mmCIF file of C-alpha atoms and ligand atoms in Angstrom:
data_model
loop_
_atom_site.group_PDB
_atom_site.id
_atom_site.type_symbol
_atom_site.label_atom_id
_atom_site.label_comp_id
_atom_site.label_asym_id
_atom_site.label_seq_id
_atom_site.Cartn_x
_atom_site.Cartn_y
_atom_site.Cartn_z
ATOM 1 C CA UNK A 719 56.724 -105.558 11.078
ATOM 2 C CA UNK A 720 55.761 -108.583 9.038
ATOM 3 C CA UNK A 721 59.288 -110.033 9.137
ATOM 4 C CA UNK A 722 58.316 -111.567 12.486
ATOM 5 C CA UNK A 723 55.004 -113.065 11.414
ATOM 6 C CA UNK A 724 54.244 -116.650 12.386
ATOM 7 C CA UNK A 725 53.802 -119.166 9.538
ATOM 8 C CA UNK A 726 50.049 -119.143 10.167
ATOM 9 C CA UNK A 727 49.930 -115.337 9.959
ATOM 10 C CA UNK A 728 51.980 -115.392 6.763
ATOM 11 C CA UNK A 729 49.580 -117.920 5.258
ATOM 12 C CA UNK A 730 46.586 -115.814 6.387
ATOM 13 C CA UNK A 731 48.161 -112.725 4.791
ATOM 14 C CA UNK A 732 48.683 -114.539 1.487
ATOM 15 C CA UNK A 733 45.064 -115.728 1.454
ATOM 16 C CA UNK A 734 43.897 -112.212 2.327
ATOM 17 C CA UNK A 735 45.751 -110.715 -0.623
ATOM 18 C CA UNK A 736 44.444 -113.414 -2.975
ATOM 19 C CA UNK A 737 40.830 -112.947 -1.849
ATOM 20 C CA UNK A 738 41.115 -109.167 -2.197
ATOM 21 C CA UNK A 739 42.660 -109.483 -5.667
ATOM 22 C CA UNK A 740 39.918 -111.908 -6.803
ATOM 23 C CA UNK A 741 37.253 -109.549 -5.514
ATOM 24 C CA UNK A 742 38.806 -106.645 -7.419
ATOM 25 C CA UNK A 743 39.175 -108.733 -10.591
ATOM 26 C CA UNK A 744 35.474 -109.616 -10.512
ATOM 27 C CA UNK A 745 34.496 -105.988 -10.054
ATOM 28 C CA UNK A 746 33.255 -106.255 -6.460
ATOM 29 C CA UNK A 747 34.937 -103.211 -5.017
ATOM 30 C CA UNK A 748 38.484 -102.935 -3.737
ATOM 31 C CA UNK A 749 38.356 -106.248 -1.837
ATOM 32 C CA UNK A 750 39.367 -104.812 1.554
ATOM 33 C CA UNK A 751 36.452 -106.261 3.478
ATOM 34 C CA UNK A 752 36.405 -109.768 1.994
ATOM 35 C CA UNK A 753 40.218 -110.000 2.118
ATOM 36 C CA UNK A 754 40.294 -108.980 5.768
ATOM 37 C CA UNK A 755 37.510 -111.391 6.601
ATOM 38 C CA UNK A 756 39.367 -114.323 5.042
ATOM 39 C CA UNK A 757 42.625 -113.381 6.774
ATOM 40 C CA UNK A 758 40.970 -113.060 10.189
ATOM 41 C CA UNK A 759 39.260 -116.449 9.838
ATOM 42 C CA UNK A 760 42.619 -118.157 9.250
ATOM 43 C CA UNK A 761 44.403 -116.154 11.975
ATOM 44 C CA UNK A 762 42.065 -114.355 14.413
ATOM 45 C CA UNK A 763 45.015 -112.346 15.799
ATOM 46 C CA UNK A 764 46.097 -111.189 12.336
ATOM 47 C CA UNK A 765 45.324 -107.503 12.895
ATOM 48 C CA UNK A 766 47.342 -107.485 16.107
ATOM 49 C CA UNK A 767 50.247 -109.348 14.507
ATOM 50 C CA UNK A 768 50.329 -107.057 11.464
ATOM 51 C CA UNK A 769 50.188 -103.923 13.650
ATOM 52 C CA UNK A 770 53.011 -105.081 15.922
ATOM 53 C CA UNK A 771 56.141 -102.958 15.722
ATOM 54 C CA UNK A 772 54.498 -100.189 13.700
ATOM 55 C CA UNK A 773 53.704 -96.643 14.785
ATOM 56 C CA UNK A 774 49.923 -96.465 14.508
ATOM 57 C CA UNK A 775 47.433 -93.590 14.677
ATOM 58 C CA UNK A 776 43.694 -94.251 14.899
ATOM 59 C CA UNK A 777 41.334 -91.535 13.702
ATOM 60 C CA UNK A 778 37.681 -91.604 14.717
ATOM 61 C CA UNK A 779 34.602 -89.380 15.011
ATOM 62 C CA UNK A 780 31.280 -88.831 13.269
ATOM 63 C CA UNK A 781 32.492 -86.499 10.515
ATOM 64 C CA UNK A 782 35.822 -85.784 8.824
ATOM 65 C CA UNK A 783 37.605 -89.036 9.603
ATOM 66 C CA UNK A 784 38.282 -90.055 6.005
ATOM 67 C CA UNK A 785 39.670 -86.615 5.136
ATOM 68 C CA UNK A 786 41.708 -86.332 8.334
ATOM 69 C CA UNK A 787 43.164 -89.797 7.761
ATOM 70 C CA UNK A 788 44.143 -88.751 4.254
ATOM 71 C CA UNK A 789 45.759 -85.521 5.493
ATOM 72 C CA UNK A 790 47.564 -87.381 8.277
ATOM 73 C CA UNK A 791 48.893 -89.948 5.820
ATOM 74 C CA UNK A 792 50.165 -87.184 3.515
ATOM 75 C CA UNK A 793 51.865 -85.488 6.483
ATOM 76 C CA UNK A 794 53.579 -88.604 7.888
ATOM 77 C CA UNK A 795 54.721 -89.672 4.424
ATOM 78 C CA UNK A 796 57.252 -86.856 4.800
ATOM 79 C CA UNK A 797 59.274 -89.262 6.970
ATOM 80 C CA UNK A 798 58.289 -92.772 5.860
ATOM 81 C CA UNK A 799 55.832 -95.194 4.286
ATOM 82 C CA UNK A 800 52.312 -95.232 5.721
ATOM 83 C CA UNK A 801 49.766 -98.071 5.600
ATOM 84 C CA UNK A 802 46.242 -96.672 5.419
ATOM 85 C CA UNK A 803 42.639 -97.658 4.686
ATOM 86 C CA UNK A 804 42.149 -94.846 2.218
ATOM 87 C CA UNK A 805 38.793 -95.960 0.834
ATOM 88 C CA UNK A 806 36.952 -95.855 4.113
ATOM 89 C CA UNK A 807 36.829 -99.598 4.920
ATOM 90 C CA UNK A 808 36.997 -98.567 8.565
ATOM 91 C CA UNK A 809 36.263 -101.754 10.488
ATOM 92 C CA UNK A 810 38.812 -104.417 11.564
ATOM 93 C CA UNK A 811 38.567 -106.288 8.249
ATOM 94 C CA UNK A 812 39.570 -103.105 6.398
ATOM 95 C CA UNK A 813 42.360 -102.330 8.894
ATOM 96 C CA UNK A 814 43.774 -105.845 8.530
ATOM 97 C CA UNK A 815 43.822 -105.499 4.746
ATOM 98 C CA UNK A 816 45.425 -102.040 4.874
ATOM 99 C CA UNK A 817 48.287 -103.418 7.002
ATOM 100 C CA UNK A 818 48.655 -106.623 4.942
ATOM 101 C CA UNK A 819 48.946 -104.608 1.740
ATOM 102 C CA UNK A 820 51.789 -102.480 3.083
ATOM 103 C CA UNK A 821 54.105 -104.907 4.894
ATOM 104 C CA UNK A 822 57.079 -102.539 4.760
ATOM 105 C CA UNK A 823 55.274 -99.453 6.069
ATOM 106 C CA UNK A 824 56.684 -98.389 9.420
ATOM 107 C CA UNK A 825 53.648 -96.162 10.073
ATOM 108 C CA UNK A 826 49.903 -96.741 9.876
ATOM 109 C CA UNK A 827 47.090 -94.172 9.749
ATOM 110 C CA UNK A 828 43.800 -95.978 10.272
ATOM 111 C CA UNK A 829 40.345 -94.461 10.024
ATOM 112 C CA UNK A 830 38.223 -96.196 12.640
ATOM 113 C CA UNK A 831 34.450 -96.594 12.831
ATOM 114 C CA UNK A 832 33.251 -95.089 16.128
ATOM 115 C CA UNK A 833 31.887 -98.415 17.346
ATOM 116 C CA UNK A 834 35.209 -100.255 16.872
ATOM 117 C CA UNK A 835 37.499 -97.873 18.732
ATOM 118 C CA UNK A 836 37.870 -100.170 21.758
ATOM 119 C CA UNK A 837 38.672 -103.207 19.629
ATOM 120 C CA UNK A 838 41.303 -101.260 17.693
ATOM 121 C CA UNK A 839 42.878 -99.817 20.834
ATOM 122 C CA UNK A 840 43.433 -103.378 22.036
ATOM 123 C CA UNK A 841 44.560 -104.830 18.710
ATOM 124 C CA UNK A 842 46.745 -102.034 17.316
ATOM 125 C CA UNK A 843 48.238 -100.435 20.480
ATOM 126 C CA UNK A 844 48.236 -97.017 18.775
ATOM 127 C CA UNK A 845 50.839 -94.397 19.567
ATOM 128 C CA UNK A 846 48.236 -91.691 18.878
ATOM 129 C CA UNK A 847 44.421 -91.620 18.823
ATOM 130 C CA UNK A 848 42.687 -88.643 17.176
ATOM 131 C CA UNK A 849 39.089 -87.977 18.264
ATOM 132 C CA UNK A 850 37.317 -85.465 16.026
ATOM 133 C CA UNK A 851 33.679 -84.988 17.010
ATOM 134 C CA UNK A 852 30.498 -86.854 17.910
ATOM 135 C CA UNK A 853 27.085 -85.906 16.588
ATOM 136 C CA UNK A 854 23.945 -87.762 15.721
ATOM 137 C CA UNK A 855 24.097 -89.900 12.657
ATOM 138 C CA UNK A 856 21.099 -89.900 10.367
ATOM 139 C CA UNK A 857 20.125 -93.223 11.965
ATOM 140 C CA UNK A 858 20.582 -92.153 15.577
ATOM 141 C CA UNK A 859 19.005 -89.978 18.140
ATOM 142 C CA UNK A 860 20.933 -87.654 20.438
ATOM 143 C CA UNK A 861 20.789 -90.053 23.407
ATOM 144 C CA UNK A 862 22.722 -92.642 21.440
ATOM 145 C CA UNK A 863 25.506 -90.141 20.817
ATOM 146 C CA UNK A 864 25.902 -89.561 24.560
ATOM 147 C CA UNK A 865 25.926 -93.326 25.099
ATOM 148 C CA UNK A 866 28.701 -93.656 22.518
ATOM 149 C CA UNK A 867 30.734 -90.932 24.253
ATOM 150 C CA UNK A 868 30.300 -92.832 27.550
ATOM 151 C CA UNK A 869 31.513 -96.029 25.864
ATOM 152 C CA UNK A 870 34.582 -94.189 24.520
ATOM 153 C CA UNK A 871 35.303 -92.729 27.954
ATOM 154 C CA UNK A 872 35.250 -96.187 29.488
ATOM 155 C CA UNK A 873 37.302 -97.812 26.749
ATOM 156 C CA UNK A 874 39.899 -95.013 26.795
ATOM 157 C CA UNK A 875 40.243 -95.402 30.551
ATOM 158 C CA UNK A 876 40.969 -99.115 30.307
ATOM 159 C CA UNK A 877 42.807 -99.410 26.982
ATOM 160 C CA UNK A 878 44.529 -96.135 26.032
ATOM 161 C CA UNK A 879 47.355 -96.359 28.579
ATOM 162 C CA UNK A 880 50.240 -95.982 26.131
ATOM 163 C CA UNK A 881 48.501 -93.670 23.670
ATOM 164 C CA UNK A 882 48.560 -89.913 23.310
ATOM 165 C CA UNK A 883 45.109 -88.565 22.506
ATOM 166 C CA UNK A 884 44.619 -85.698 20.056
ATOM 167 C CA UNK A 885 41.144 -84.402 20.829
ATOM 168 C CA UNK A 886 38.751 -81.645 19.811
ATOM 169 C CA UNK A 887 38.456 -79.085 22.625
ATOM 170 C CA UNK A 888 35.336 -77.587 21.020
ATOM 171 C CA UNK A 889 33.184 -80.711 21.341
ATOM 172 C CA UNK A 890 31.993 -81.310 24.940
ATOM 173 C CA UNK A 891 31.316 -85.007 24.254
ATOM 174 C CA UNK A 892 34.888 -85.487 23.014
ATOM 175 C CA UNK A 893 36.353 -83.527 25.935
ATOM 176 C CA UNK A 894 34.383 -85.596 28.432
ATOM 177 C CA UNK A 895 35.458 -88.874 26.796
ATOM 178 C CA UNK A 896 39.135 -87.911 26.427
ATOM 179 C CA UNK A 897 39.599 -86.222 29.810
ATOM 180 C CA UNK A 898 40.153 -89.608 31.496
ATOM 181 C CA UNK A 899 43.423 -89.971 29.568
ATOM 182 C CA UNK A 900 46.875 -89.059 30.871
ATOM 183 C CA UNK A 901 48.242 -87.432 27.746
ATOM 184 C CA UNK A 902 45.911 -85.276 25.673
ATOM 185 C CA UNK A 903 46.809 -82.717 23.005
ATOM 186 C CA UNK A 904 43.821 -80.390 22.504
ATOM 187 C CA UNK A 905 42.912 -79.008 19.096
ATOM 188 C CA UNK A 906 40.359 -76.225 18.554
ATOM 189 C CA UNK A 907 38.729 -78.075 15.695
ATOM 190 C CA UNK A 908 35.364 -76.320 15.948
ATOM 191 C CA UNK A 909 31.844 -77.650 16.250
ATOM 192 C CA UNK A 910 29.334 -76.763 13.577
ATOM 193 C CA UNK A 911 26.645 -78.862 15.220
ATOM 194 C CA UNK A 912 25.915 -77.921 18.845
ATOM 195 C CA UNK A 913 22.437 -79.441 19.171
ATOM 196 C CA UNK A 914 23.756 -82.692 20.662
ATOM 197 C CA UNK A 915 25.811 -80.965 23.335
ATOM 198 C CA UNK A 916 23.526 -78.395 24.941
ATOM 199 C CA UNK A 917 23.668 -80.539 28.056
ATOM 200 C CA UNK A 918 26.742 -81.578 30.031
ATOM 201 C CA UNK A 919 27.592 -85.220 29.206
ATOM 202 C CA UNK A 920 29.075 -85.599 32.687
ATOM 203 C CA UNK A 921 26.171 -84.474 34.889
ATOM 204 C CA UNK A 922 23.217 -83.492 32.684
ATOM 205 C CA UNK A 923 23.237 -79.799 33.642
ATOM 206 C CA UNK A 924 23.089 -76.898 31.237
ATOM 207 C CA UNK A 925 26.244 -75.916 29.341
ATOM 208 C CA UNK A 926 26.993 -72.190 29.186
ATOM 209 C CA UNK A 927 28.682 -70.865 26.055
ATOM 210 C CA UNK A 928 30.568 -67.588 25.682
ATOM 211 C CA UNK A 929 31.975 -67.292 22.187
ATOM 212 C CA UNK A 930 34.106 -70.377 21.705
ATOM 213 C CA UNK A 931 34.397 -71.092 25.416
ATOM 214 C CA UNK A 932 31.922 -73.447 27.086
ATOM 215 C CA UNK A 933 31.477 -74.583 30.679
ATOM 216 C CA UNK A 934 29.088 -76.737 32.688
ATOM 217 C CA UNK A 935 27.148 -74.652 35.219
ATOM 218 C CA UNK A 936 27.216 -77.504 37.723
ATOM 219 C CA UNK A 937 30.239 -79.837 37.584
ATOM 220 C CA UNK A 938 32.753 -77.469 35.976
ATOM 221 C CA UNK A 939 33.556 -79.546 32.880
ATOM 222 C CA UNK A 940 34.874 -76.925 30.478
ATOM 223 C CA UNK A 941 36.723 -76.242 27.283
ATOM 224 C CA UNK A 942 40.421 -77.034 27.732
ATOM 225 C CA UNK A 943 42.965 -74.559 26.337
ATOM 226 C CA UNK A 944 43.875 -75.811 22.882
ATOM 227 C CA UNK A 945 47.511 -76.224 21.805
ATOM 228 C CA UNK A 946 46.554 -76.248 18.122
ATOM 229 C CA UNK A 947 43.956 -74.128 16.373
ATOM 230 C CA UNK A 948 42.765 -72.825 13.021
ATOM 231 C CA UNK A 949 43.965 -69.246 12.485
ATOM 232 C CA UNK A 950 41.245 -66.594 12.828
ATOM 233 C CA UNK A 951 42.574 -64.774 9.770
ATOM 234 C CA UNK A 952 43.805 -66.277 6.521
ATOM 235 C CA UNK A 953 44.222 -69.983 5.869
ATOM 236 C CA UNK A 954 46.625 -71.321 8.454
ATOM 237 C CA UNK A 955 47.034 -73.522 11.496
ATOM 238 C CA UNK A 956 48.539 -72.115 14.706
ATOM 239 C CA UNK A 957 50.739 -74.534 16.646
ATOM 240 C CA UNK A 958 51.590 -74.871 20.359
ATOM 241 C CA UNK A 959 54.384 -72.294 20.250
ATOM 242 C CA UNK A 960 52.102 -69.759 18.535
ATOM 243 C CA UNK A 961 53.822 -70.417 15.237
ATOM 244 C CA UNK A 962 51.707 -70.137 12.082
ATOM 245 C CA UNK A 963 51.702 -72.847 9.436
ATOM 246 C CA UNK A 964 50.213 -71.596 6.180
ATOM 247 C CA UNK A 965 47.754 -73.880 4.400
ATOM 248 C CA UNK A 966 46.990 -73.874 0.730
ATOM 249 C CA UNK A 967 44.338 -76.580 0.706
ATOM 250 C CA UNK A 968 42.446 -77.686 -2.349
ATOM 251 C CA UNK A 969 39.667 -78.960 -0.082
ATOM 252 C CA UNK A 970 37.142 -76.257 0.890
ATOM 253 C CA UNK A 971 35.862 -74.820 4.146
ATOM 254 C CA UNK A 972 36.842 -74.163 7.725
ATOM 255 C CA UNK A 973 36.031 -77.790 8.550
ATOM 256 C CA UNK A 974 38.877 -78.966 6.342
ATOM 257 C CA UNK A 975 41.281 -76.442 7.862
ATOM 258 C CA UNK A 976 40.328 -77.963 11.229
ATOM 259 C CA UNK A 977 40.967 -81.450 9.830
ATOM 260 C CA UNK A 978 44.369 -80.151 8.720
ATOM 261 C CA UNK A 979 45.079 -78.818 12.230
ATOM 262 C CA UNK A 980 44.362 -82.274 13.670
ATOM 263 C CA UNK A 981 46.577 -83.928 11.047
ATOM 264 C CA UNK A 982 49.483 -81.590 11.834
ATOM 265 C CA UNK A 983 49.060 -82.182 15.576
ATOM 266 C CA UNK A 984 49.137 -85.952 14.998
ATOM 267 C CA UNK A 985 52.085 -85.806 12.597
ATOM 268 C CA UNK A 986 54.156 -83.723 15.013
ATOM 269 C CA UNK A 987 53.709 -86.450 17.636
ATOM 270 C CA UNK A 988 55.306 -88.809 15.104
ATOM 271 C CA UNK A 989 58.261 -86.437 14.807
ATOM 272 C CA UNK A 990 57.228 -84.684 11.584
ATOM 273 C CA UNK A 991 58.045 -80.967 11.444
ATOM 274 C CA UNK A 992 54.674 -79.233 10.825
ATOM 275 C CA UNK A 993 56.396 -76.749 8.500
ATOM 276 C CA UNK A 994 57.408 -79.723 6.359
ATOM 277 C CA UNK A 995 54.006 -81.410 6.668
ATOM 278 C CA UNK A 996 51.699 -78.441 5.927
ATOM 279 C CA UNK A 997 52.554 -78.039 2.208
ATOM 280 C CA UNK A 998 51.960 -81.770 1.681
ATOM 281 C CA UNK A 999 48.284 -81.337 2.628
ATOM 282 C CA UNK A 1000 47.711 -79.112 -0.389
ATOM 283 C CA UNK A 1001 48.382 -82.102 -2.643
ATOM 284 C CA UNK A 1002 45.130 -83.745 -1.530
ATOM 285 C CA UNK A 1003 42.545 -82.904 -4.212
ATOM 286 C CA UNK A 1004 39.731 -85.315 -3.401
ATOM 287 C CA UNK A 1005 39.092 -88.000 -0.806
ATOM 288 C CA UNK A 1006 37.354 -91.215 -1.921
ATOM 289 C CA UNK A 1007 35.463 -89.181 -4.527
ATOM 290 C CA UNK A 1008 34.477 -86.374 -2.179
ATOM 291 C CA UNK A 1009 35.235 -82.854 -3.402
ATOM 292 C CA UNK A 1010 35.940 -84.338 -6.845
ATOM 293 C CA UNK A 1011 35.290 -82.036 -9.792
ATOM 294 C CA UNK A 1012 33.520 -83.420 -12.830
ATOM 295 C CA UNK A 1013 32.469 -81.677 -16.009
ATOM 296 C CA UNK A 1014 29.502 -81.968 -18.349
ATOM 297 C CA UNK A 1015 28.086 -79.675 -21.002
ATOM 298 C CA UNK A 1016 30.093 -76.711 -19.799
ATOM 299 C CA UNK A 1017 29.089 -77.177 -16.171
ATOM 300 C CA UNK A 1018 31.872 -77.846 -13.669
ATOM 301 C CA UNK A 1019 30.346 -79.760 -10.781
ATOM 302 C CA UNK A 1020 32.021 -80.115 -7.406
ATOM 303 C CA UNK A 1021 30.692 -83.140 -5.481
ATOM 304 C CA UNK A 1022 30.216 -82.794 -1.717
ATOM 305 C CA UNK A 1023 29.092 -85.702 0.456
ATOM 306 C CA UNK A 1024 26.882 -84.901 3.458
ATOM 307 C CA UNK A 1025 25.775 -87.989 5.330
ATOM 308 C CA UNK A 1026 24.163 -86.531 8.458
ATOM 309 C CA UNK A 1027 22.821 -83.245 9.911
ATOM 310 C CA UNK A 1028 26.269 -81.926 10.887
ATOM 311 C CA UNK A 1029 27.594 -82.875 7.443
ATOM 312 C CA UNK A 1030 24.875 -80.868 5.669
ATOM 313 C CA UNK A 1031 25.608 -77.789 7.765
ATOM 314 C CA UNK A 1032 29.344 -78.163 7.117
ATOM 315 C CA UNK A 1033 28.777 -78.470 3.368
ATOM 316 C CA UNK A 1034 26.883 -75.143 3.313
ATOM 317 C CA UNK A 1035 30.000 -73.581 4.843
ATOM 318 C CA UNK A 1036 32.171 -75.138 2.111
ATOM 319 C CA UNK A 1037 30.279 -74.017 -0.983
ATOM 320 C CA UNK A 1038 31.250 -70.909 -2.897
ATOM 321 C CA UNK A 1039 28.793 -68.025 -2.424
ATOM 322 C CA UNK A 1040 27.595 -67.578 -6.015
ATOM 323 C CA UNK A 1041 27.271 -70.806 -8.044
ATOM 324 C CA UNK A 1042 23.955 -72.689 -8.233
ATOM 325 C CA UNK A 1043 23.528 -75.530 -5.737
ATOM 326 C CA UNK A 1044 22.112 -78.975 -6.484
ATOM 327 C CA UNK A 1045 20.828 -80.874 -3.437
ATOM 328 C CA UNK A 1046 20.181 -84.606 -3.775
ATOM 329 C CA UNK A 1047 18.542 -86.688 -1.052
ATOM 330 C CA UNK A 1048 17.887 -90.438 -0.939
ATOM 331 C CA UNK A 1049 16.536 -92.558 1.913
ATOM 332 C CA UNK A 1050 17.739 -96.062 1.134
ATOM 333 C CA UNK A 1051 18.897 -98.464 3.831
ATOM 334 C CA UNK A 1052 22.371 -97.017 4.485
ATOM 335 C CA UNK A 1053 20.984 -93.475 4.372
ATOM 336 C CA UNK A 1054 18.223 -94.252 6.881
ATOM 337 C CA UNK A 1055 14.592 -94.503 5.713
ATOM 338 C CA UNK A 1056 13.456 -91.633 7.898
ATOM 339 C CA UNK A 1057 14.230 -88.177 6.492
ATOM 340 C CA UNK A 1058 12.800 -86.187 9.419
ATOM 341 C CA UNK A 1059 16.355 -85.205 10.422
ATOM 342 C CA UNK A 1060 16.368 -82.637 7.603
ATOM 343 C CA UNK A 1061 14.207 -80.512 9.948
ATOM 344 C CA UNK A 1062 17.206 -80.324 12.310
ATOM 345 C CA UNK A 1063 19.269 -78.668 9.575
ATOM 346 C CA UNK A 1064 19.046 -74.927 8.933
ATOM 347 C CA UNK A 1065 18.825 -74.340 5.155
ATOM 348 C CA UNK A 1066 18.293 -70.567 5.341
ATOM 349 C CA UNK A 1067 21.868 -69.827 4.232
ATOM 350 C CA UNK A 1068 20.821 -71.039 0.756
ATOM 351 C CA UNK A 1069 18.180 -68.327 0.388
ATOM 352 C CA UNK A 1070 18.703 -66.015 -2.555
ATOM 353 C CA UNK A 1071 20.683 -68.425 -4.716
ATOM 354 C CA UNK A 1072 19.649 -70.853 -7.404
ATOM 355 C CA UNK A 1073 18.795 -74.184 -5.768
ATOM 356 C CA UNK A 1074 17.882 -77.379 -7.647
ATOM 357 C CA UNK A 1075 16.462 -80.336 -5.736
ATOM 358 C CA UNK A 1076 16.653 -83.985 -6.798
ATOM 359 C CA UNK A 1077 17.076 -87.541 -5.475
ATOM 360 C CA UNK A 1078 14.528 -90.204 -4.424
ATOM 361 C CA UNK A 1079 13.235 -87.957 -1.645
ATOM 362 C CA UNK A 1080 13.282 -84.656 -3.498
ATOM 363 C CA UNK A 1081 9.752 -83.820 -2.393
ATOM 364 C CA UNK A 1082 10.721 -84.150 1.306
ATOM 365 C CA UNK A 1083 13.577 -81.765 0.678
ATOM 366 C CA UNK A 1084 11.307 -79.411 -1.262
ATOM 367 C CA UNK A 1085 8.887 -79.140 1.654
ATOM 368 C CA UNK A 1086 11.785 -78.496 4.013
ATOM 369 C CA UNK A 1087 13.144 -75.665 1.822
ATOM 370 C CA UNK A 1088 9.651 -74.189 1.552
ATOM 371 C CA UNK A 1089 9.519 -73.983 5.356
ATOM 372 C CA UNK A 1090 12.900 -72.191 5.427
ATOM 373 C CA UNK A 1091 11.834 -69.726 2.712
ATOM 374 C CA UNK A 1092 14.394 -70.944 0.154
ATOM 375 C CA UNK A 1093 13.345 -70.801 -3.530
ATOM 376 C CA UNK A 1094 14.062 -73.951 -5.525
ATOM 377 C CA UNK A 1095 13.134 -76.045 -8.517
ATOM 378 C CA UNK A 1096 12.575 -79.813 -8.413
ATOM 379 C CA UNK A 1097 13.950 -82.107 -11.140
ATOM 380 C CA UNK A 1098 13.978 -85.872 -11.717
ATOM 381 C CA UNK A 1099 17.699 -86.592 -11.693
ATOM 382 C CA UNK A 1100 21.214 -85.190 -11.919
ATOM 383 C CA UNK A 1101 21.045 -84.929 -15.726
ATOM 384 C CA UNK A 1102 17.953 -82.735 -15.482
ATOM 385 C CA UNK A 1103 19.675 -80.763 -12.714
ATOM 386 C CA UNK A 1104 22.622 -80.046 -15.003
ATOM 387 C CA UNK A 1105 20.261 -78.909 -17.754
ATOM 388 C CA UNK A 1106 18.489 -76.609 -15.280
ATOM 389 C CA UNK A 1107 21.575 -74.520 -14.422
ATOM 390 C CA UNK A 1108 23.648 -72.259 -16.672
ATOM 391 C CA UNK A 1109 27.170 -73.286 -17.791
ATOM 392 C CA UNK A 1110 29.856 -72.623 -15.150
ATOM 393 C CA UNK A 1111 30.516 -73.745 -11.587
ATOM 394 C CA UNK A 1112 27.918 -75.873 -9.781
ATOM 395 C CA UNK A 1113 28.041 -77.083 -6.168
ATOM 396 C CA UNK A 1114 26.431 -80.499 -5.592
ATOM 397 C CA UNK A 1115 25.558 -81.672 -2.070
ATOM 398 C CA UNK A 1116 24.275 -85.239 -1.722
ATOM 399 C CA UNK A 1117 23.774 -87.818 0.989
ATOM 400 C CA UNK A 1118 25.355 -91.254 0.795
ATOM 401 C CA UNK A 1119 23.532 -93.240 -1.902
ATOM 402 C CA UNK A 1120 22.569 -90.056 -3.768
ATOM 403 C CA UNK A 1121 26.300 -89.262 -3.937
ATOM 404 C CA UNK A 1122 27.059 -92.785 -5.213
ATOM 405 C CA UNK A 1123 24.333 -92.404 -7.884
ATOM 406 C CA UNK A 1124 25.871 -89.153 -9.106
ATOM 407 C CA UNK A 1125 29.352 -90.689 -9.181
ATOM 408 C CA UNK A 1126 27.982 -93.622 -11.181
ATOM 409 C CA UNK A 1127 26.447 -91.166 -13.665
ATOM 410 C CA UNK A 1128 29.966 -89.834 -14.222
ATOM 411 C CA UNK A 1129 31.466 -93.348 -14.305
ATOM 412 C CA UNK A 1130 33.385 -92.669 -11.136
ATOM 413 C CA UNK A 1131 33.326 -95.788 -9.029
ATOM 414 C CA UNK A 1132 35.990 -96.522 -6.429
HETATM 415 ZN ZN1 ZN B 1498 28.429 -81.076 34.245
#
């Protein structure tokens, strides 16, 4: 670990910490990005040097990486200190800062932006790489997702020699990318969004699906047998030996049970007994503000972030069946200006409940709900939304900047 750092790397680490602290003190976020940038200018190999000698896991995919990283960290902490980028600064600057801030941590759990996986494989020489899912982002089209899977496949072939891959057997793009690796542990982590994988990523032919099994009609690419899965009944993960590990998660939905399955699979590769790790996951109550519960005027709001089509579908699976639902949609730069992707999302599961629509693009959302036959009311902002529902539980689903706006309204800023 950092005991062996060169004088230049030590100096770079000191500057990194100072820059991050200054950024925090002046109220410009947690300082991860600026700190990392400063450190990497002084010592371009800083990430590599800080990662050396540690047991690293990288966690990547379109959805669930922040939560899975948090679960994995909680699990591995059963046996030692873990460096992690817990606030989602998931590019090399954020990774460098996470490692610099925890010089004594023997382990590192790093959430990795999909486009930086190759760079991190080279710099951090991870023991384990967890690949969750790939689906279109709000800014992408399906073709770009296949291109990303092809890039992963190539980078894993050249750079993942020493790593064990923990991969989602239910996502054909992930299976295709990971199947070039020597050591793969398959997890049945589910796929709520199948629209981007109707076609075989390997040969372009049609994929047949029978229940959870899928197979290419031409080249034979198919769903590998998973070693880890989410239990069909109750809230549990089933491990390789068929043993059940009960979950008592505070985070909702099948998606989070799948994230827990991946975390337990990763942690067991680090030598953590899953029976010891599973109860630790129930301590996670919110992740960078997601799933947080806030209260106003007798309404208890639970805040769900849904950044892309798959995320919206997953959030509908997470919400309780009865409470009113507030949907908030913006289309600022990081959200993508084009909201046409909402037509790829099926909103019919919301029919019959009280739905309140808000956000900059509330009228786009209103038209979409009209098409799906969902009754709704439109209001100007989250305050009006709160006034429009009776006291009690409220589920709030918002995309990125809409979510940040709502957090700001409740004075919750990271
Ligand atoms: Zn095929």
